[in-house]
mmCIF file of C-alpha atoms in Angstrom:
data_model
loop_
_atom_site.group_PDB
_atom_site.id
_atom_site.type_symbol
_atom_site.label_atom_id
_atom_site.label_comp_id
_atom_site.label_asym_id
_atom_site.label_seq_id
_atom_site.Cartn_x
_atom_site.Cartn_y
_atom_site.Cartn_z
ATOM 1 C CA UNK M 1 -16.183 -27.218 -16.405
ATOM 2 C CA UNK M 2 -13.402 -24.612 -16.117
ATOM 3 C CA UNK M 3 -13.792 -21.940 -13.478
ATOM 4 C CA UNK M 4 -13.923 -18.364 -14.658
ATOM 5 C CA UNK M 5 -12.648 -15.208 -12.964
ATOM 6 C CA UNK M 6 -15.802 -13.268 -12.160
ATOM 7 C CA UNK M 7 -16.061 -9.805 -10.689
ATOM 8 C CA UNK M 8 -17.242 -11.269 -7.362
ATOM 9 C CA UNK M 9 -14.549 -13.977 -7.177
ATOM 10 C CA UNK M 10 -11.989 -13.741 -4.405
ATOM 11 C CA UNK M 11 -9.127 -13.422 -6.872
ATOM 12 C CA UNK M 12 -10.848 -10.556 -8.730
ATOM 13 C CA UNK M 13 -11.628 -8.784 -5.502
ATOM 14 C CA UNK M 14 -8.044 -9.095 -4.354
ATOM 15 C CA UNK M 15 -6.750 -7.668 -7.647
ATOM 16 C CA UNK M 16 -9.289 -4.858 -7.423
ATOM 17 C CA UNK M 17 -8.209 -4.053 -3.868
ATOM 18 C CA UNK M 18 -4.568 -3.943 -4.843
ATOM 19 C CA UNK M 19 -5.285 -1.649 -7.866
ATOM 20 C CA UNK M 20 -7.370 0.769 -5.766
ATOM 21 C CA UNK M 21 -4.707 0.917 -3.020
ATOM 22 C CA UNK M 22 -1.921 1.603 -5.466
ATOM 23 C CA UNK M 23 -3.823 4.390 -7.233
ATOM 24 C CA UNK M 24 -4.945 5.969 -3.979
ATOM 25 C CA UNK M 25 -1.467 5.922 -2.498
ATOM 26 C CA UNK M 26 -0.078 7.458 -5.652
ATOM 27 C CA UNK M 27 -2.603 10.328 -5.385
ATOM 28 C CA UNK M 28 -1.418 10.920 -1.855
ATOM 29 C CA UNK M 29 1.916 12.188 -3.069
ATOM 30 C CA UNK M 30 0.133 14.948 -5.035
ATOM 31 C CA UNK M 31 -2.095 15.873 -2.040
ATOM 32 C CA UNK M 32 0.826 15.871 0.419
ATOM 33 C CA UNK M 33 2.675 18.392 -1.762
ATOM 34 C CA UNK M 34 -0.396 20.629 -1.743
ATOM 35 C CA UNK M 35 -1.315 20.321 1.959
ATOM 36 C CA UNK M 36 2.290 20.353 3.097
ATOM 37 C CA UNK M 37 2.653 24.000 2.178
ATOM 38 C CA UNK M 38 0.141 24.983 4.893
ATOM 39 C CA UNK M 39 0.634 22.300 7.530
ATOM 40 C CA UNK M 40 3.695 21.118 9.371
ATOM 41 C CA UNK M 41 4.543 17.414 9.100
ATOM 42 C CA UNK M 42 3.150 16.331 12.468
ATOM 43 C CA UNK M 43 -0.027 18.459 12.169
ATOM 44 C CA UNK M 44 -0.683 17.066 8.688
ATOM 45 C CA UNK M 45 -0.251 13.511 9.947
ATOM 46 C CA UNK M 46 -2.588 14.063 12.870
ATOM 47 C CA UNK M 47 -5.250 15.755 10.821
ATOM 48 C CA UNK M 48 -5.032 12.999 8.184
ATOM 49 C CA UNK M 49 -5.268 10.209 10.806
ATOM 50 C CA UNK M 50 -8.085 11.906 12.704
ATOM 51 C CA UNK M 51 -10.188 12.199 9.548
ATOM 52 C CA UNK M 52 -9.479 8.556 8.699
ATOM 53 C CA UNK M 53 -10.326 7.398 12.243
ATOM 54 C CA UNK M 54 -13.748 9.025 12.058
ATOM 55 C CA UNK M 55 -14.595 7.254 8.825
ATOM 56 C CA UNK M 56 -13.215 3.898 9.950
ATOM 57 C CA UNK M 57 -15.004 3.906 13.336
ATOM 58 C CA UNK M 58 -18.266 4.731 11.669
ATOM 59 C CA UNK M 59 -17.744 1.755 9.278
ATOM 60 C CA UNK M 60 -16.890 -0.509 12.223
ATOM 61 C CA UNK M 61 -20.045 0.569 14.050
ATOM 62 C CA UNK M 62 -22.248 0.185 10.937
ATOM 63 C CA UNK M 63 -20.857 -3.294 10.279
ATOM 64 C CA UNK M 64 -20.963 -4.183 14.030
ATOM 65 C CA UNK M 65 -17.522 -5.730 13.919
ATOM 66 C CA UNK M 66 -16.546 -4.730 17.443
ATOM 67 C CA UNK M 67 -13.087 -4.916 18.989
ATOM 68 C CA UNK M 68 -10.417 -7.091 17.451
ATOM 69 C CA UNK M 69 -9.385 -10.321 19.346
ATOM 70 C CA UNK M 70 -6.655 -10.016 21.938
ATOM 71 C CA UNK M 71 -4.208 -11.886 19.724
ATOM 72 C CA UNK M 72 -4.344 -9.195 17.078
ATOM 73 C CA UNK M 73 -3.446 -6.247 19.291
ATOM 74 C CA UNK M 74 0.330 -6.696 19.207
ATOM 75 C CA UNK M 75 0.331 -6.263 15.435
ATOM 76 C CA UNK M 76 -2.234 -3.471 15.664
ATOM 77 C CA UNK M 77 -0.098 -1.448 18.147
ATOM 78 C CA UNK M 78 3.172 -1.958 16.222
ATOM 79 C CA UNK M 79 1.543 -1.145 12.888
ATOM 80 C CA UNK M 80 -0.308 1.873 14.336
ATOM 81 C CA UNK M 81 2.704 3.498 15.952
ATOM 82 C CA UNK M 82 5.327 2.655 13.369
ATOM 83 C CA UNK M 83 3.421 2.716 10.077
ATOM 84 C CA UNK M 84 0.353 4.942 10.588
ATOM 85 C CA UNK M 85 2.171 7.358 12.874
ATOM 86 C CA UNK M 86 5.902 7.231 12.231
ATOM 87 C CA UNK M 87 5.783 6.683 8.490
ATOM 88 C CA UNK M 88 3.378 9.596 7.835
ATOM 89 C CA UNK M 89 5.345 12.045 9.950
ATOM 90 C CA UNK M 90 8.636 11.073 8.446
ATOM 91 C CA UNK M 91 7.347 11.168 4.867
ATOM 92 C CA UNK M 92 5.598 14.541 5.359
ATOM 93 C CA UNK M 93 8.812 15.974 6.763
ATOM 94 C CA UNK M 94 11.040 14.373 4.158
ATOM 95 C CA UNK M 95 8.996 15.739 1.233
ATOM 96 C CA UNK M 96 9.517 19.304 2.577
ATOM 97 C CA UNK M 97 13.255 18.813 2.141
ATOM 98 C CA UNK M 98 13.611 16.711 -0.991
ATOM 99 C CA UNK M 99 11.695 16.642 -4.256
ATOM 100 C CA UNK M 100 8.926 14.104 -5.006
ATOM 101 C CA UNK M 101 11.152 12.057 -7.327
ATOM 102 C CA UNK M 102 13.869 11.524 -4.727
ATOM 103 C CA UNK M 103 11.255 10.748 -2.075
ATOM 104 C CA UNK M 104 9.611 8.169 -4.292
ATOM 105 C CA UNK M 105 13.013 6.565 -4.974
ATOM 106 C CA UNK M 106 13.932 6.325 -1.293
ATOM 107 C CA UNK M 107 10.534 5.113 -0.087
ATOM 108 C CA UNK M 108 10.677 2.348 -2.657
ATOM 109 C CA UNK M 109 13.415 0.734 -0.600
ATOM 110 C CA UNK M 110 10.468 -0.380 1.588
ATOM 111 C CA UNK M 111 9.243 -3.307 -0.551
ATOM 112 C CA UNK M 112 12.734 -4.809 -0.626
ATOM 113 C CA UNK M 113 12.989 -4.537 3.158
ATOM 114 C CA UNK M 114 9.435 -5.928 3.448
ATOM 115 C CA UNK M 115 10.263 -9.007 1.367
ATOM 116 C CA UNK M 116 13.384 -9.678 3.436
ATOM 117 C CA UNK M 117 11.597 -9.211 6.765
ATOM 118 C CA UNK M 118 8.707 -11.378 5.645
ATOM 119 C CA UNK M 119 11.114 -14.138 4.567
ATOM 120 C CA UNK M 120 12.922 -13.871 7.917
ATOM 121 C CA UNK M 121 10.054 -13.358 10.372
ATOM 122 C CA UNK M 122 7.006 -14.815 8.579
ATOM 123 C CA UNK M 123 8.750 -17.698 6.758
ATOM 124 C CA UNK M 124 7.683 -16.464 3.288
ATOM 125 C CA UNK M 125 9.796 -17.538 0.377
ATOM 126 C CA UNK M 126 11.677 -15.396 -2.098
ATOM 127 C CA UNK M 127 10.713 -16.866 -5.503
ATOM 128 C CA UNK M 128 13.089 -15.966 -8.362
ATOM 129 C CA UNK M 129 10.354 -14.121 -10.203
ATOM 130 C CA UNK M 130 9.630 -12.010 -7.199
ATOM 131 C CA UNK M 131 13.319 -11.084 -6.783
ATOM 132 C CA UNK M 132 13.671 -10.385 -10.542
ATOM 133 C CA UNK M 133 10.523 -8.282 -10.643
ATOM 134 C CA UNK M 134 11.649 -6.262 -7.595
ATOM 135 C CA UNK M 135 15.009 -5.641 -9.236
ATOM 136 C CA UNK M 136 13.384 -4.396 -12.452
ATOM 137 C CA UNK M 137 10.932 -2.175 -10.568
ATOM 138 C CA UNK M 138 13.602 -0.796 -8.309
ATOM 139 C CA UNK M 139 15.656 0.088 -11.346
ATOM 140 C CA UNK M 140 12.644 1.840 -12.766
ATOM 141 C CA UNK M 141 12.167 3.744 -9.452
ATOM 142 C CA UNK M 142 15.816 4.822 -9.640
ATOM 143 C CA UNK M 143 15.300 6.123 -13.191
ATOM 144 C CA UNK M 144 12.132 7.986 -12.144
ATOM 145 C CA UNK M 145 13.792 9.451 -9.080
ATOM 146 C CA UNK M 146 16.923 10.612 -10.931
ATOM 147 C CA UNK M 147 15.008 12.082 -13.857
ATOM 148 C CA UNK M 148 12.489 13.962 -11.701
ATOM 149 C CA UNK M 149 15.168 15.283 -9.287
ATOM 150 C CA UNK M 150 17.541 16.441 -11.955
ATOM 151 C CA UNK M 151 15.990 19.911 -12.260
ATOM 152 C CA UNK M 152 15.749 20.570 -8.520
ATOM 153 C CA UNK M 153 19.291 19.273 -7.999
ATOM 154 C CA UNK M 154 20.624 21.764 -10.508
ATOM 155 C CA UNK M 155 18.782 24.610 -8.811
ATOM 156 C CA UNK M 156 19.600 23.761 -5.186
ATOM 157 C CA UNK M 157 23.006 22.272 -5.721
ATOM 158 C CA UNK M 158 22.513 19.196 -3.463
ATOM 159 C CA UNK M 159 19.859 17.064 -1.800
ATOM 160 C CA UNK M 160 19.489 17.806 1.946
ATOM 161 C CA UNK M 161 20.908 14.886 3.927
ATOM 162 C CA UNK M 162 18.074 15.145 6.569
ATOM 163 C CA UNK M 163 15.414 14.707 3.871
ATOM 164 C CA UNK M 164 17.178 11.588 2.577
ATOM 165 C CA UNK M 165 17.429 10.163 6.152
ATOM 166 C CA UNK M 166 13.717 10.898 6.826
ATOM 167 C CA UNK M 167 12.586 9.193 3.595
ATOM 168 C CA UNK M 168 14.721 6.121 4.385
ATOM 169 C CA UNK M 169 13.187 6.054 7.900
ATOM 170 C CA UNK M 170 9.692 6.207 6.249
ATOM 171 C CA UNK M 171 10.607 3.204 4.121
ATOM 172 C CA UNK M 172 11.810 1.253 7.123
ATOM 173 C CA UNK M 173 8.637 2.139 9.050
ATOM 174 C CA UNK M 174 6.498 1.107 6.084
ATOM 175 C CA UNK M 175 8.201 -2.352 5.856
ATOM 176 C CA UNK M 176 8.008 -2.988 9.632
ATOM 177 C CA UNK M 177 4.361 -1.929 9.762
ATOM 178 C CA UNK M 178 3.283 -4.235 6.971
ATOM 179 C CA UNK M 179 5.169 -7.250 8.389
ATOM 180 C CA UNK M 180 3.667 -6.575 11.827
ATOM 181 C CA UNK M 181 0.193 -6.232 10.378
ATOM 182 C CA UNK M 182 0.246 -9.511 8.432
ATOM 183 C CA UNK M 183 -0.088 -11.918 11.482
ATOM 184 C CA UNK M 184 -2.807 -9.699 13.012
ATOM 185 C CA UNK M 185 -4.974 -10.258 9.969
ATOM 186 C CA UNK M 186 -5.162 -13.940 10.921
ATOM 187 C CA UNK M 187 -7.245 -12.959 13.988
ATOM 188 C CA UNK M 188 -9.220 -9.826 12.995
ATOM 189 C CA UNK M 189 -10.949 -8.542 9.872
ATOM 190 C CA UNK M 190 -9.206 -6.081 7.537
ATOM 191 C CA UNK M 191 -11.516 -3.319 8.675
ATOM 192 C CA UNK M 192 -10.887 -3.989 12.371
ATOM 193 C CA UNK M 193 -7.113 -4.116 11.945
ATOM 194 C CA UNK M 194 -7.073 -0.924 9.852
ATOM 195 C CA UNK M 195 -9.478 0.997 12.057
ATOM 196 C CA UNK M 196 -7.697 0.318 15.377
ATOM 197 C CA UNK M 197 -4.208 0.689 13.836
ATOM 198 C CA UNK M 198 -5.328 4.130 12.652
ATOM 199 C CA UNK M 199 -6.638 4.969 16.094
ATOM 200 C CA UNK M 200 -3.318 3.988 17.643
ATOM 201 C CA UNK M 201 -1.476 6.120 15.107
ATOM 202 C CA UNK M 202 -3.797 9.057 15.939
ATOM 203 C CA UNK M 203 -3.041 8.716 19.605
ATOM 204 C CA UNK M 204 0.671 8.517 18.857
ATOM 205 C CA UNK M 205 0.403 11.842 16.934
ATOM 206 C CA UNK M 206 -1.536 13.680 19.653
ATOM 207 C CA UNK M 207 1.605 15.670 20.706
ATOM 208 C CA UNK M 208 1.122 17.667 17.434
ATOM 209 C CA UNK M 209 -2.406 18.684 18.399
ATOM 210 C CA UNK M 210 -1.233 22.133 19.374
ATOM 211 C CA UNK M 211 0.361 22.700 15.921
ATOM 212 C CA UNK M 212 -2.766 21.502 14.170
ATOM 213 C CA UNK M 213 -5.023 23.801 16.216
ATOM 214 C CA UNK M 214 -2.787 26.755 15.362
ATOM 215 C CA UNK M 215 -2.328 26.058 11.634
ATOM 216 C CA UNK M 216 -5.868 24.898 10.798
ATOM 217 C CA UNK M 217 -7.546 28.359 10.987
ATOM 218 C CA UNK M 218 -4.852 29.948 8.865
ATOM 219 C CA UNK M 219 -4.692 27.200 6.235
ATOM 220 C CA UNK M 220 -6.425 27.774 2.826
ATOM 221 C CA UNK M 221 -9.481 25.685 2.127
ATOM 222 C CA UNK M 222 -7.676 23.689 -0.572
ATOM 223 C CA UNK M 223 -4.993 22.546 1.872
ATOM 224 C CA UNK M 224 -7.607 21.491 4.439
ATOM 225 C CA UNK M 225 -9.579 19.640 1.751
ATOM 226 C CA UNK M 226 -6.414 17.858 0.718
ATOM 227 C CA UNK M 227 -5.752 16.868 4.333
ATOM 228 C CA UNK M 228 -9.322 15.463 4.641
ATOM 229 C CA UNK M 229 -8.897 13.699 1.307
ATOM 230 C CA UNK M 230 -5.662 12.112 2.546
ATOM 231 C CA UNK M 231 -7.536 10.798 5.584
ATOM 232 C CA UNK M 232 -10.610 9.436 3.791
ATOM 233 C CA UNK M 233 -9.243 7.932 0.531
ATOM 234 C CA UNK M 234 -5.482 7.050 0.759
ATOM 235 C CA UNK M 235 -5.799 6.168 4.491
ATOM 236 C CA UNK M 236 -9.274 4.978 5.562
ATOM 237 C CA UNK M 237 -10.267 3.319 2.281
ATOM 238 C CA UNK M 238 -6.901 2.355 0.768
ATOM 239 C CA UNK M 239 -5.404 0.982 4.007
ATOM 240 C CA UNK M 240 -8.557 -1.187 4.366
ATOM 241 C CA UNK M 241 -8.298 -2.510 0.800
ATOM 242 C CA UNK M 242 -4.554 -3.038 1.358
ATOM 243 C CA UNK M 243 -5.315 -5.109 4.539
ATOM 244 C CA UNK M 244 -7.947 -7.100 2.621
ATOM 245 C CA UNK M 245 -5.418 -7.971 -0.088
ATOM 246 C CA UNK M 246 -2.562 -8.527 2.378
ATOM 247 C CA UNK M 247 -4.679 -11.115 4.220
ATOM 248 C CA UNK M 248 -4.799 -13.095 0.938
ATOM 249 C CA UNK M 249 -1.332 -12.420 -0.516
ATOM 250 C CA UNK M 250 2.266 -12.926 0.782
ATOM 251 C CA UNK M 251 3.644 -9.715 2.194
ATOM 252 C CA UNK M 252 6.648 -9.704 -0.106
ATOM 253 C CA UNK M 253 4.471 -10.044 -3.213
ATOM 254 C CA UNK M 254 2.094 -7.300 -1.984
ATOM 255 C CA UNK M 255 5.081 -4.986 -1.394
ATOM 256 C CA UNK M 256 6.261 -5.493 -4.955
ATOM 257 C CA UNK M 257 2.986 -4.144 -6.286
ATOM 258 C CA UNK M 258 3.672 -0.725 -4.742
ATOM 259 C CA UNK M 259 6.497 -0.228 -7.227
ATOM 260 C CA UNK M 260 3.700 0.846 -9.605
ATOM 261 C CA UNK M 261 3.207 3.964 -7.429
ATOM 262 C CA UNK M 262 6.038 6.110 -8.950
ATOM 263 C CA UNK M 263 4.738 5.419 -12.422
ATOM 264 C CA UNK M 264 1.256 6.489 -11.478
ATOM 265 C CA UNK M 265 2.550 9.576 -9.661
ATOM 266 C CA UNK M 266 4.225 10.645 -12.925
ATOM 267 C CA UNK M 267 0.843 10.373 -14.742
ATOM 268 C CA UNK M 268 -1.066 12.173 -11.967
ATOM 269 C CA UNK M 269 1.488 14.957 -11.852
ATOM 270 C CA UNK M 270 1.187 15.273 -15.622
ATOM 271 C CA UNK M 271 -2.596 15.507 -15.478
ATOM 272 C CA UNK M 272 -3.189 17.554 -12.316
ATOM 273 C CA UNK M 273 0.009 19.561 -11.903
ATOM 274 C CA UNK M 274 0.748 20.061 -15.557
ATOM 275 C CA UNK M 275 4.249 18.628 -15.054
ATOM 276 C CA UNK M 276 5.167 17.112 -18.404
ATOM 277 C CA UNK M 277 7.457 14.131 -17.779
ATOM 278 C CA UNK M 278 10.693 13.650 -19.684
ATOM 279 C CA UNK M 279 11.206 10.549 -21.791
ATOM 280 C CA UNK M 280 13.546 9.145 -19.182
ATOM 281 C CA UNK M 281 10.786 9.498 -16.551
ATOM 282 C CA UNK M 282 8.346 7.631 -18.810
ATOM 283 C CA UNK M 283 10.895 4.892 -19.351
ATOM 284 C CA UNK M 284 11.354 4.523 -15.580
ATOM 285 C CA UNK M 285 7.569 4.296 -15.155
ATOM 286 C CA UNK M 286 7.343 1.532 -17.720
ATOM 287 C CA UNK M 287 10.118 -0.421 -15.966
ATOM 288 C CA UNK M 288 8.229 -0.022 -12.611
ATOM 289 C CA UNK M 289 5.055 -1.502 -14.128
ATOM 290 C CA UNK M 290 7.004 -4.238 -15.928
ATOM 291 C CA UNK M 291 8.669 -5.323 -12.674
ATOM 292 C CA UNK M 292 5.306 -5.511 -10.933
ATOM 293 C CA UNK M 293 3.979 -7.712 -13.743
ATOM 294 C CA UNK M 294 6.975 -10.032 -13.460
ATOM 295 C CA UNK M 295 6.777 -10.246 -9.655
ATOM 296 C CA UNK M 296 3.072 -11.166 -9.724
ATOM 297 C CA UNK M 297 3.382 -13.634 -12.577
ATOM 298 C CA UNK M 298 3.785 -17.375 -12.185
ATOM 299 C CA UNK M 299 6.080 -19.762 -13.998
ATOM 300 C CA UNK M 300 4.520 -21.543 -16.917
ATOM 301 C CA UNK M 301 5.341 -24.927 -15.466
ATOM 302 C CA UNK M 302 3.510 -23.982 -12.267
ATOM 303 C CA UNK M 303 0.509 -22.721 -14.231
ATOM 304 C CA UNK M 304 0.409 -25.917 -16.330
ATOM 305 C CA UNK M 305 0.681 -28.093 -13.202
ATOM 306 C CA UNK M 306 -2.139 -26.146 -11.494
ATOM 307 C CA UNK M 307 -4.198 -26.428 -14.659
ATOM 308 C CA UNK M 308 -3.657 -30.206 -14.815
ATOM 309 C CA UNK M 309 -4.533 -30.501 -11.126
ATOM 310 C CA UNK M 310 -7.690 -28.450 -11.619
ATOM 311 C CA UNK M 311 -8.693 -30.436 -14.667
ATOM 312 C CA UNK M 312 -8.020 -33.715 -12.840
ATOM 313 C CA UNK M 313 -10.068 -32.574 -9.873
ATOM 314 C CA UNK M 314 -12.923 -31.556 -12.194
ATOM 315 C CA UNK M 315 -12.749 -34.896 -14.042
ATOM 316 C CA UNK M 316 -12.776 -36.732 -10.686
ATOM 317 C CA UNK M 317 -15.789 -34.790 -9.520
ATOM 318 C CA UNK M 318 -17.606 -35.470 -12.762
ATOM 319 C CA UNK M 319 -16.806 -39.135 -12.590
ATOM 320 C CA UNK M 320 -18.005 -39.262 -8.983
ATOM 321 C CA UNK M 321 -21.216 -37.522 -10.058
ATOM 322 C CA UNK M 322 -21.732 -40.088 -12.856
ATOM 323 C CA UNK M 323 -21.238 -42.918 -10.434
ATOM 324 C CA UNK M 324 -23.765 -41.385 -8.021
ATOM 325 C CA UNK M 325 -26.304 -40.958 -10.812
ATOM 326 C CA UNK M 326 -25.705 -44.517 -11.961
ATOM 327 C CA UNK M 327 -26.097 -45.778 -8.447
ATOM 328 C CA UNK M 328 -29.232 -43.731 -7.960
ATOM 329 C CA UNK M 329 -30.650 -45.143 -11.245
ATOM 330 C CA UNK M 330 -29.886 -48.747 -10.159
ATOM 331 C CA UNK M 331 -31.498 -48.196 -6.791
ATOM 332 C CA UNK M 332 -34.583 -46.730 -8.432
#
């Protein structure tokens, strides 16, 4: 009997976790643009991480998961400081200096760095389909970035160099954080790793507490709600679903899925910000999604081999069952 992909199967749960993460992270770009007008980069990062930490610690206590094992703490600390802390401050700051399209283009260097680091440090391979898919998606991200930044470049004359540097630093922090988090997931649960990485990131951002205390009373309610949303959904929930999927998928392949983010950002900006995308932006979004599909696909020969192996295993099990029934009948 052939196995079917059910909603509760591990493969379906992993795909669902990836999809939720990508959509939640895409929505973060819209919320950062809104909240960033009222909060400085460090204050926004601290407020976001504090809100996420509250939610995550409550979940840890409810599920009674306790502290992660000692072996997981190295990855937790590196991921917390570099990814949860450094990435968010750099991205918040970078998006104040460059437009969203340029930021999305630069941050999407991250998956390429992630795949290279995972191959070097974790021993993960670089299958041709993964490399091809990343190339297609990166080309799509370039198209999206160039098309969305064309208007702002004409008005401002140039892209601030500091903003470019900050977005590149965010991409590097993103890649390092994911690769550091991957081994930790071998020792702790996704919720444990996410919760305590977030706590470490919150502690790392405590120097911005004074800014947050000054800006919070003066911020409009919409900006504060966006900051809380950033903490609850794109951070607390989406980082947990990311960790769940990362524990079951190679880091390089997981990184390639985030190339779908620019395409989704275009749609969300269209719906919520009434920013009608140009045809070139839509083309770039399609390329991003096509590259993700290629990178997560498997060669037909591999699929046929796995299908034959599964069928052979099923036939072997059925034959063993027939022999057992025949033996049982003889003994009876």
